[in-house]
Amino acid sequence: MASRMALRPHGVTPPLAAGRGGRRNGSVRVLAVASSASAKIESKKTFAPPKEVHVQVTHSMPPQKMEIFQSLDGWARDNLLLHLKPVEKCWQPQDFLPDPASDGFHDEVKELRERAKEIPDDYLVCLVGDMITEEALPTYQTMLNTLDGVRDETGASPTAWAVWTRAWTAEENRHGDLLNKYLYLTGRVDMRQIEKTIQYLIGSGMDPRTENNPYLGFIYTSFQERATFISHGNTARHAKDFGDLKLAQICGIIASDEKRHETAYTKIVEKLFEIDPDGTVLALADMMRKKIAMPAHLMFDGQDEKLFDHFSMVAQRLGVYTARDYADILEFLVGRWKVPELTGLSGEGHKAQDYLCTLAGRIRKLDERAQSRAKQAGKMPFSWVYGREVQM
Ligand SMILES: [Fe+2]
Ligand SMILES: [Fe+2]
C-alpha cells in the first residue's frame, strides 16, 4: 500500500527569486545557497521579470515508484500513443490561412481583415493571451521532461513516454503557429509587444509545483488540457457570435486537439488510480491544495507587472475561462477517476478523498464572491492592443 511518502520532498532548494514564506526545510542549506543565489537573481532580472516562484521542491516521488513508470512503458505504447494522430492525417495551420502562393492571397487577407474588424478588444486580449500561452511550448516540453521515470533522457529516446512527449509537443506546436499567423494578419494587435511577451514568458518558465513527480505532472497536464479545451471552445463560440466563422473554425480545431490530449493524460492518471489508489488520491489532493497554476502565470510584456492577473480578469468577465470552469474541471476529473468510489484507502487517503469530493462546491462559492468583485473592476490599458483600455 502506498504511503504519504509519495508526496514528501526528498530535496528542497530555495526559489530563484528571494521568496517570502514557504517551507524552511534544512535552513542551513537554504542559507548556504542564498549567498550564491544573488548572482543568479541578478541574471534573472536581466532576462525575466522579478516574479516570485514557490520554494522549489524536487524529486518527491520515492525512487522505488520509478519502477511503476518503467513497467508501464508497454502499457503506454498500447494505450497512449493511439491518441496521437499520424502527421499525414493532421491538420496544419496553412489549412486555415490564406495561401501566400495563390493569386487570391491578397483578397483572402482583405476578407480576413474585414471580418476581424468586428472583433472587440476584450475578445482580442483573450485570444492573444491564449496564443501567448500556446507559444510558450518550450516550457511545457521542459516541464514534461522534468518528470522522473518518464522523461526523454536523450532527446530521441525510444521509450513510449518519450515518444509521446515529443509527438505531443509537435502537435501542440501547430496551435501557437496558427493563432500567431491569424492574429498577425488581422492587423488589429501590436505584434511586437506580443512577441516581447512570448520572449519574456519563455525566459521566465513556469512553476507548476509538480516536483519531478509524474503523479503530480500527469494530474497537472490532465487539468490543463481540459482547461485549454474549454477556453478554446469558448473563444470559438464567441467568434461565431461576432460573425467570424473562420476564426471560430480555428479555435474549434485547436480545441479538438486539446480534447484528444485530455483523453490521453486522464487515461494515465486513471491507470495510476488502478495501480496505486492511495498514492494517486494523495497526489490529486496535493495538487488541488497548491492550486493548479495556469501555464502562463509568469507572463510579462515589459510594462504591466500584473499582466496575467489582468488578462485572467478579462477572460473571467467574458466567460472564456472562469473560476466556475476551474470547479467544473475538478468535478469532471473527480468523476472521471471515480474518486468517490475509491475503497481500501489509508486514513490520509480517506481525508484526501473527502477533501476532493467537496472542493468543487467550495470553489463555486468563492467564484460567486469573485463575480461580485468583477463588477466593480475598472479598465486597464493592454500593450497587445496598442495601449487601448479594456474593461476588466
Ligand atoms: Fe494547445
Ligand atoms: Fe494542450
Coordinates of C-alpha atoms and ligand atoms in Angstrom, one line a residue:
M1 CA 0.0 0.0 0.0
A2 CA 1.3 3.4 -0.9
S3 CA 2.1 5.9 1.8
R4 CA 2.3 9.6 2.3
M5 CA 5.9 9.3 1.3
A6 CA 4.7 9.7 -2.3
L7 CA 4.4 13.4 -1.6
R8 CA 7.2 14.0 0.8
P9 CA 10.0 16.1 -0.6
H10 CA 13.4 14.4 -1.0
G11 CA 15.2 17.6 -1.7
V12 CA 14.2 21.2 -1.2
T13 CA 16.0 24.1 -2.9
P14 CA 15.3 27.8 -2.4
P15 CA 13.3 29.8 -5.0
L16 CA 15.2 31.6 -7.7
A17 CA 13.9 35.0 -6.5
A18 CA 14.0 35.9 -2.8
G19 CA 10.9 34.0 -1.6
R20 CA 8.7 35.2 1.2
G21 CA 7.2 32.5 3.4
G22 CA 7.4 28.9 2.1
R23 CA 8.8 25.8 3.7
R24 CA 12.1 26.1 5.5
N25 CA 13.3 22.5 5.4
G26 CA 17.1 22.4 6.1
S27 CA 17.6 26.1 6.8
V28 CA 21.4 25.7 6.9
R29 CA 21.2 24.6 3.3
V30 CA 18.9 27.4 2.3
L31 CA 21.3 30.0 3.8
A32 CA 24.3 28.4 2.1
V33 CA 22.7 28.6 -1.3
A34 CA 21.2 32.0 -0.6
S35 CA 24.6 33.7 -0.8
S36 CA 25.5 32.2 -4.1
A37 CA 22.0 32.9 -5.3
S38 CA 22.5 36.6 -5.5
A39 CA 24.3 36.3 -8.8
K40 CA 21.5 34.1 -10.1
I41 CA 18.9 36.7 -9.1
E42 CA 20.8 39.4 -10.9
S43 CA 20.9 37.4 -14.1
K44 CA 17.3 36.5 -13.8
K45 CA 16.4 40.2 -13.6
T46 CA 18.1 40.8 -16.9
F47 CA 16.1 38.2 -18.8
A48 CA 12.8 37.9 -16.9
P49 CA 10.6 40.0 -14.6
P50 CA 11.3 39.7 -10.9
K51 CA 8.4 37.3 -10.3
E52 CA 8.4 35.1 -7.2
V53 CA 8.2 31.4 -7.5
H54 CA 7.5 29.0 -4.7
V55 CA 10.1 27.1 -2.7
Q56 CA 11.3 24.6 -5.3
V57 CA 10.5 21.0 -4.1
T58 CA 12.3 18.4 -6.2
H59 CA 12.0 14.6 -6.7
S60 CA 9.1 14.0 -4.3
M61 CA 8.3 10.6 -5.7
P62 CA 10.2 7.8 -3.9
P63 CA 12.8 6.1 -6.2
Q64 CA 11.0 2.7 -5.8
K65 CA 7.9 4.2 -7.5
M66 CA 10.0 5.0 -10.6
E67 CA 9.7 1.3 -11.5
I68 CA 5.9 1.7 -11.9
F69 CA 6.5 4.0 -14.8
Q70 CA 9.3 1.9 -16.3
S71 CA 7.0 -1.2 -16.1
L72 CA 4.1 0.9 -17.7
D73 CA 6.1 1.6 -20.9
G74 CA 4.4 -1.3 -22.8
W75 CA 1.0 -0.1 -21.5
A76 CA 1.8 3.4 -22.7
R77 CA 2.8 2.1 -26.1
D78 CA -0.5 0.3 -26.5
N79 CA -2.8 2.7 -24.8
L80 CA -1.3 6.2 -25.0
L81 CA 0.3 6.5 -28.5
L82 CA -3.0 5.7 -30.2
H83 CA -4.3 9.2 -29.1
L84 CA -1.7 10.8 -31.3
K85 CA -2.6 11.5 -34.9
P86 CA -0.3 10.5 -37.7
V87 CA 1.3 13.6 -39.2
E88 CA -0.2 12.9 -42.6
K89 CA -3.7 12.9 -41.1
C90 CA -3.1 16.1 -39.0
W91 CA -4.5 19.5 -39.9
Q92 CA -1.8 22.1 -40.4
P93 CA -2.0 25.9 -39.8
Q94 CA -1.8 26.5 -43.5
D95 CA -5.2 24.7 -44.0
F96 CA -6.9 27.6 -42.2
L97 CA -4.9 30.6 -43.5
P98 CA -4.7 32.4 -46.8
D99 CA -2.2 30.7 -49.2
P100 CA 0.7 33.1 -49.9
A101 CA 1.4 31.3 -53.2
S102 CA -2.1 31.7 -54.6
D103 CA -3.3 34.6 -56.8
G104 CA -6.2 35.1 -54.4
F105 CA -3.9 35.7 -51.4
H106 CA -4.4 39.5 -51.2
D107 CA -8.2 39.1 -51.5
E108 CA -8.3 36.4 -48.8
V109 CA -6.2 38.6 -46.5
K110 CA -8.6 41.5 -47.2
E111 CA -11.6 39.4 -46.3
L112 CA -9.9 38.2 -43.1
R113 CA -9.2 41.7 -42.1
E114 CA -12.8 42.8 -42.8
R115 CA -14.1 40.0 -40.6
A116 CA -11.6 40.8 -37.9
K117 CA -12.7 44.5 -37.8
E118 CA -15.8 43.3 -35.9
I119 CA -13.8 41.7 -33.1
P120 CA -13.9 43.7 -29.8
D121 CA -10.7 44.5 -28.0
D122 CA -11.6 42.4 -24.9
Y123 CA -12.0 39.4 -27.1
L124 CA -8.7 40.1 -28.8
V125 CA -7.0 40.3 -25.4
C126 CA -8.3 36.8 -24.6
L127 CA -7.2 35.4 -27.9
V128 CA -3.7 37.0 -27.6
G129 CA -3.3 35.6 -24.1
D130 CA -4.3 32.2 -25.3
M131 CA -1.9 32.4 -28.2
I132 CA 1.0 33.5 -26.0
T133 CA 0.2 30.6 -23.7
E134 CA 0.5 28.2 -26.7
E135 CA 3.7 29.9 -27.9
A136 CA 5.5 29.2 -24.6
L137 CA 5.5 25.5 -25.6
P138 CA 9.3 25.0 -25.0
T139 CA 8.5 25.5 -21.3
Y140 CA 5.8 22.7 -21.3
Q141 CA 8.1 20.2 -23.1
T142 CA 10.7 21.1 -20.5
M143 CA 8.1 20.5 -17.7
L144 CA 7.3 17.0 -19.0
N145 CA 11.0 16.2 -19.2
T146 CA 11.5 17.2 -15.5
L147 CA 9.3 14.2 -14.6
D148 CA 11.2 11.2 -13.1
G149 CA 10.7 7.9 -14.8
V150 CA 9.1 9.2 -18.0
R151 CA 11.5 11.9 -19.2
D152 CA 13.1 11.8 -22.6
E153 CA 16.6 11.0 -21.5
T154 CA 18.4 11.7 -24.8
G155 CA 16.1 13.9 -26.9
A156 CA 15.4 10.9 -29.2
S157 CA 14.7 8.2 -26.6
P158 CA 12.6 5.3 -27.9
T159 CA 10.5 4.8 -24.7
A160 CA 6.8 5.2 -25.2
W161 CA 6.8 8.0 -22.7
A162 CA 9.4 9.9 -24.6
V163 CA 7.8 9.2 -28.0
W164 CA 4.5 10.6 -26.6
T165 CA 6.2 13.8 -25.2
R166 CA 7.9 14.6 -28.5
A167 CA 4.8 13.9 -30.6
W168 CA 2.5 15.7 -28.2
T169 CA 4.8 18.8 -28.4
A170 CA 4.9 18.6 -32.2
E171 CA 1.0 18.5 -32.3
E172 CA 0.8 21.4 -29.8
N173 CA 3.3 23.5 -31.9
R174 CA 0.6 23.9 -34.5
H175 CA -1.7 25.8 -32.1
G176 CA 0.6 28.7 -31.4
D177 CA 1.6 28.9 -35.1
L178 CA -2.0 29.1 -36.3
L179 CA -3.1 31.7 -33.8
N180 CA 0.0 33.7 -34.2
K181 CA -0.3 33.9 -38.0
Y182 CA -4.0 34.6 -37.9
L183 CA -3.6 37.4 -35.3
Y184 CA -0.7 38.9 -37.4
L185 CA -2.9 39.0 -40.5
T186 CA -5.8 40.8 -38.7
G187 CA -3.7 43.9 -38.2
R188 CA -5.6 44.5 -35.0
V189 CA -2.9 43.7 -32.5
D190 CA 0.6 45.0 -31.6
M191 CA 2.7 42.1 -32.8
R192 CA 6.0 43.5 -31.4
Q193 CA 4.5 43.7 -27.9
I194 CA 3.1 40.2 -28.2
E195 CA 6.4 38.8 -29.4
K196 CA 8.2 40.5 -26.4
T197 CA 5.6 38.9 -24.1
I198 CA 6.4 35.5 -25.5
Q199 CA 10.1 36.0 -25.2
Y200 CA 9.7 37.1 -21.5
L201 CA 7.4 34.2 -20.8
I202 CA 9.7 31.5 -22.2
G203 CA 12.6 33.1 -20.3
S204 CA 10.6 33.0 -17.1
G205 CA 9.4 29.4 -17.4
M206 CA 6.6 28.2 -15.2
D207 CA 6.2 27.0 -11.6
P208 CA 3.6 24.2 -11.7
R209 CA 4.9 22.6 -8.5
T210 CA 4.9 19.2 -9.9
E211 CA 8.2 18.3 -8.1
N212 CA 9.6 16.0 -10.8
N213 CA 6.8 13.7 -9.7
P214 CA 4.9 12.1 -12.7
Y215 CA 1.8 11.6 -10.4
L216 CA 1.6 15.3 -10.0
G217 CA 2.8 16.0 -13.5
F218 CA 0.1 14.0 -15.2
I219 CA -2.6 15.3 -12.9
Y220 CA -1.4 18.8 -13.9
T221 CA -1.5 18.1 -17.7
S222 CA -4.9 16.4 -17.4
F223 CA -6.3 19.5 -15.8
Q224 CA -4.6 21.9 -18.3
E225 CA -5.6 20.0 -21.4
R226 CA -9.2 20.2 -20.3
A227 CA -8.8 23.9 -19.3
T228 CA -7.5 24.7 -22.8
F229 CA -10.2 22.6 -24.4
I230 CA -12.8 24.7 -22.6
S231 CA -11.1 28.1 -23.2
H232 CA -10.5 27.5 -27.0
G233 CA -14.1 26.1 -27.2
N234 CA -15.4 29.3 -25.7
T235 CA -13.3 31.6 -28.0
A236 CA -14.7 29.6 -30.9
R237 CA -18.3 30.2 -29.7
H238 CA -17.7 33.9 -29.3
A239 CA -16.0 34.2 -32.7
K240 CA -19.2 32.7 -34.2
D241 CA -21.2 35.4 -32.3
F242 CA -19.1 38.1 -34.0
G243 CA -19.7 36.5 -37.4
D244 CA -16.1 35.4 -37.9
L245 CA -16.7 31.8 -38.8
K246 CA -13.1 31.2 -40.0
L247 CA -11.8 32.2 -36.6
A248 CA -14.5 30.0 -34.9
Q249 CA -13.2 27.1 -37.0
I250 CA -9.6 27.9 -36.0
C251 CA -10.4 27.9 -32.3
G252 CA -12.6 24.9 -32.7
I253 CA -10.0 22.7 -34.4
I254 CA -7.4 23.6 -31.7
A255 CA -10.0 22.7 -29.0
S256 CA -10.4 19.3 -30.6
D257 CA -6.7 18.6 -30.3
E258 CA -6.8 19.6 -26.6
K259 CA -9.7 17.2 -26.1
R260 CA -7.7 14.3 -27.6
H261 CA -4.7 15.2 -25.3
E262 CA -7.0 15.4 -22.3
T263 CA -8.2 11.9 -23.1
A264 CA -4.6 10.6 -23.1
Y265 CA -3.5 12.3 -19.9
T266 CA -6.6 11.4 -18.0
K267 CA -6.1 7.8 -19.1
I268 CA -2.6 7.8 -17.5
V269 CA -3.9 9.0 -14.2
E270 CA -6.8 6.5 -14.4
K271 CA -4.1 3.8 -14.7
L272 CA -2.3 5.2 -11.7
F273 CA -5.5 5.1 -9.7
E274 CA -5.9 1.5 -10.6
I275 CA -2.3 0.5 -9.6
D276 CA -1.8 2.9 -6.6
P277 CA -5.2 4.4 -5.5
D278 CA -3.8 5.8 -2.2
G279 CA -0.7 7.4 -3.7
T280 CA -2.8 8.9 -6.6
V281 CA -5.6 10.3 -4.4
L282 CA -3.0 12.0 -2.2
A283 CA -1.3 13.4 -5.3
L284 CA -4.5 14.8 -6.6
A285 CA -5.4 16.4 -3.2
D286 CA -1.8 17.8 -3.1
M287 CA -2.1 19.5 -6.5
M288 CA -5.5 20.9 -5.7
R289 CA -4.4 22.3 -2.3
K290 CA -1.5 24.0 -4.1
K291 CA -4.0 25.1 -6.8
I292 CA -3.4 24.4 -10.5
A293 CA -1.3 27.4 -11.7
M294 CA -2.1 28.4 -15.3
P295 CA 0.9 27.7 -17.6
A296 CA 1.4 31.4 -18.5
H297 CA 1.1 32.7 -14.9
L298 CA 4.5 34.4 -15.2
M299 CA 3.7 36.4 -18.3
F300 CA 5.0 40.0 -18.6
D301 CA 5.1 42.5 -21.5
G302 CA 7.8 44.8 -20.2
Q303 CA 5.2 47.1 -18.8
D304 CA 2.4 45.5 -16.7
E305 CA 3.7 43.6 -13.7
K306 CA 0.2 42.1 -13.2
L307 CA -0.4 41.3 -16.8
F308 CA -1.5 37.7 -16.1
D309 CA -4.0 38.8 -13.5
H310 CA -5.4 41.4 -15.8
F311 CA -5.7 39.0 -18.8
S312 CA -7.4 36.5 -16.4
M313 CA -9.9 39.1 -15.3
V314 CA -10.9 39.8 -18.9
A315 CA -11.1 36.1 -19.6
Q316 CA -13.3 35.7 -16.5
R317 CA -15.6 38.5 -17.4
L318 CA -16.1 37.3 -21.0
G319 CA -16.6 33.8 -19.8
V320 CA -13.6 32.4 -21.8
Y321 CA -12.1 30.8 -18.7
T322 CA -13.6 31.3 -15.3
A323 CA -13.4 30.1 -11.7
R324 CA -16.5 28.2 -12.4
D325 CA -14.7 26.3 -15.2
Y326 CA -11.9 25.5 -12.7
A327 CA -14.5 24.0 -10.4
D328 CA -16.2 22.2 -13.3
I329 CA -12.9 20.7 -14.4
L330 CA -12.1 19.4 -10.9
E331 CA -15.6 17.9 -10.6
F332 CA -15.2 16.3 -14.0
L333 CA -11.8 14.8 -13.1
V334 CA -13.1 13.5 -9.7
G335 CA -15.9 11.8 -11.5
R336 CA -13.7 10.6 -14.4
W337 CA -11.3 8.9 -11.9
K338 CA -14.2 7.7 -9.7
V339 CA -12.6 9.3 -6.7
P340 CA -15.9 9.0 -4.6
E341 CA -15.9 5.2 -5.2
L342 CA -12.3 4.5 -4.1
T343 CA -12.1 1.9 -1.4
G344 CA -9.3 0.5 0.9
L345 CA -7.6 3.8 1.3
S346 CA -5.4 4.8 4.3
G347 CA -6.6 7.3 6.8
E348 CA -4.8 10.1 4.9
G349 CA -6.2 8.8 1.6
H350 CA -9.7 9.0 3.1
K351 CA -9.1 12.5 4.2
A352 CA -7.9 13.4 0.7
Q353 CA -10.9 11.7 -0.8
D354 CA -13.3 13.7 1.4
Y355 CA -11.5 17.0 0.6
L356 CA -11.7 16.3 -3.2
C357 CA -15.3 15.4 -3.2
T358 CA -16.5 18.6 -1.6
L359 CA -13.9 21.0 -3.1
A360 CA -15.8 22.0 -6.3
G361 CA -18.7 23.3 -4.3
R362 CA -16.4 25.4 -2.1
I363 CA -14.7 26.9 -5.2
R364 CA -18.1 27.8 -6.7
K365 CA -18.9 29.7 -3.6
L366 CA -15.7 31.7 -3.9
D367 CA -16.5 32.3 -7.5
E368 CA -19.8 34.0 -6.6
R369 CA -17.8 36.4 -4.5
A370 CA -15.3 37.0 -7.3
Q371 CA -18.1 37.7 -9.7
S372 CA -19.4 40.5 -7.5
R373 CA -15.9 42.0 -7.3
A374 CA -15.5 41.8 -11.1
K375 CA -18.5 44.1 -11.5
Q376 CA -16.6 46.9 -9.6
A377 CA -13.4 46.5 -11.6
G378 CA -12.2 49.3 -13.9
K379 CA -10.4 49.5 -17.2
M380 CA -6.8 48.6 -18.0
P381 CA -4.6 49.5 -21.0
F382 CA -3.2 46.5 -22.8
S383 CA 0.0 46.9 -24.8
W384 CA -1.1 44.0 -27.0
V385 CA -3.9 46.2 -28.5
Y386 CA -1.7 49.4 -28.7
G387 CA -2.5 50.5 -25.1
R388 CA -6.2 50.7 -25.7
E389 CA -8.2 50.4 -22.5
V390 CA -10.1 47.2 -21.9
Q391 CA -12.8 46.5 -19.3
M392 CA -11.6 44.2 -16.5
Ligands
FE1 FE -2.5 23.8 -27.2
FE2 FE -2.8 21.2 -25.0

